[in-house]
Structure formats: structure tokens, C-alpha cells
Amino acid sequence: QVQLVESGGGLVQAGGSLRLSCAASGSTFSLNAIGWYRQAPGKQRGFVAIIGSSGYTNYADSVKGRFTISRDNAKNMGYLQMNSLKPEDTAVYYCRYYEGGGSWGQGTQVTVSS
């Protein structure tokens, strides 16, 4: 099973940017989609973005035009570039790898201050 480790979270002011990274183990990384989800306090984990093995992308409406998902298969890395951050983007962000039942990372905290 692929192991995932997120990094890059932190505290940023509204309007700022952060880049999240997802490091994956395993030799099959390039074969499946990866995605980003987030969970705010008291809320369910929700979909943010996905990128397929072919590079197809899709985003939640709330982040379209502000967030960009990408991947580097040679490095077994996934990324989420987050621009124009808003306080409502505050959450723990999780990376997901879509193979079998799916693998999750431990999450990285993003806090956006107003």
C-alpha cells in the first residue's frame, strides 16, 4: 500500500499563498489518481481537487481559480498550490491516493487569518 506524507501547511494571512506537498512511496504512483481533501473543525472531510494519471484535473467549486493541483511522477510527489487564501480555507488538508480502498496521509494544518 502506498504511504503518503503531507507537508507545507502553516499560518498565512488572507490573500496569501501556500504550497502543499504529498510525498508517496511505492513504484505504482504514476498509475493512479491523487487528490486533496480538507476537514475543518466540526465538519466532514470534503473534496478539494483531483488529478488523474493522465493529468486530468477537477476542483471543488469553492477553490476553482485559486487552487492548482499538480504531480511529478518522477519524484512520486503531488502538490496543491493555494492562492488567494480565505479564512474559510482553514482546515487540515489530506492527500489521497486512489488505489484499491485508497490511501490517506496524516494531514497538514492550514490556518488562514483574516
Short mmCIF file of C-alpha atoms in Angstrom, two decimals, residues 37-92:
data_model
loop_
_atom_site.label_atom_id
_atom_site.label_comp_id
_atom_site.label_asym_id
_atom_site.label_seq_id
_atom_site.Cartn_x
_atom_site.Cartn_y
_atom_site.Cartn_z
CA TYR A 37 -9.34 16.77 0.74
CA ARG A 38 -9.82 19.02 3.73
CA GLN A 39 -11.56 18.90 7.08
CA ALA A 40 -12.43 21.98 9.08
CA PRO A 41 -13.26 21.73 12.80
CA GLY A 42 -16.72 20.30 13.32
CA LYS A 43 -17.16 19.49 9.64
CA GLN A 44 -16.85 16.40 7.50
CA ARG A 45 -13.85 15.83 5.28
CA GLY A 46 -14.57 17.23 1.84
CA PHE A 47 -13.15 17.03 -1.66
CA VAL A 48 -10.82 19.79 -2.85
CA ALA A 49 -9.11 18.61 -6.04
CA ILE A 50 -8.03 15.57 -8.02
CA ILE A 51 -5.51 14.86 -10.74
CA GLY A 52 -5.64 11.69 -12.78
CA SER A 53 -2.78 9.61 -14.11
CA SER A 54 -3.21 11.33 -17.47
CA GLY A 55 -3.18 14.80 -15.93
CA TYR A 56 -6.93 15.38 -15.93
CA THR A 57 -7.92 17.71 -13.10
CA ASN A 58 -11.10 18.60 -11.29
CA TYR A 59 -11.78 21.02 -8.45
CA ALA A 60 -14.40 21.82 -5.89
CA ASP A 61 -16.31 24.94 -6.87
CA SER A 62 -15.09 26.72 -3.75
CA VAL A 63 -11.44 26.56 -4.87
CA LYS A 64 -11.69 26.85 -8.67
CA GLY A 65 -9.46 29.59 -9.99
CA ARG A 66 -7.49 29.79 -6.73
CA PHE A 67 -6.02 26.32 -6.22
CA THR A 68 -3.96 24.26 -8.66
CA ILE A 69 -3.24 20.56 -8.28
CA SER A 70 -0.21 19.00 -9.94
CA ARG A 71 2.00 15.95 -9.77
CA ASP A 72 5.56 14.93 -10.54
CA ASN A 73 5.56 11.20 -11.22
CA ALA A 74 9.35 11.04 -11.46
CA LYS A 75 9.55 12.21 -7.86
CA ASN A 76 6.42 10.46 -6.55
CA MET A 77 5.08 13.84 -5.48
CA GLY A 78 1.74 15.58 -5.55
CA TYR A 79 1.19 19.28 -4.97
CA LEU A 80 -1.57 21.73 -4.19
CA GLN A 81 -0.79 25.37 -4.91
CA MET A 82 -3.21 27.54 -2.97
CA ASN A 83 -3.52 31.22 -3.85
CA SER A 84 -5.84 33.98 -2.67
CA LEU A 85 -6.45 32.08 0.54
CA LYS A 86 -9.53 32.87 2.60
CA PRO A 87 -10.27 32.25 6.28
CA GLU A 88 -12.81 29.63 5.21
CA ASP A 89 -9.95 27.62 3.69
CA THR A 90 -8.72 26.91 7.22
CA ALA A 91 -8.66 23.13 7.67
CA VAL A 92 -6.50 20.05 7.90
#
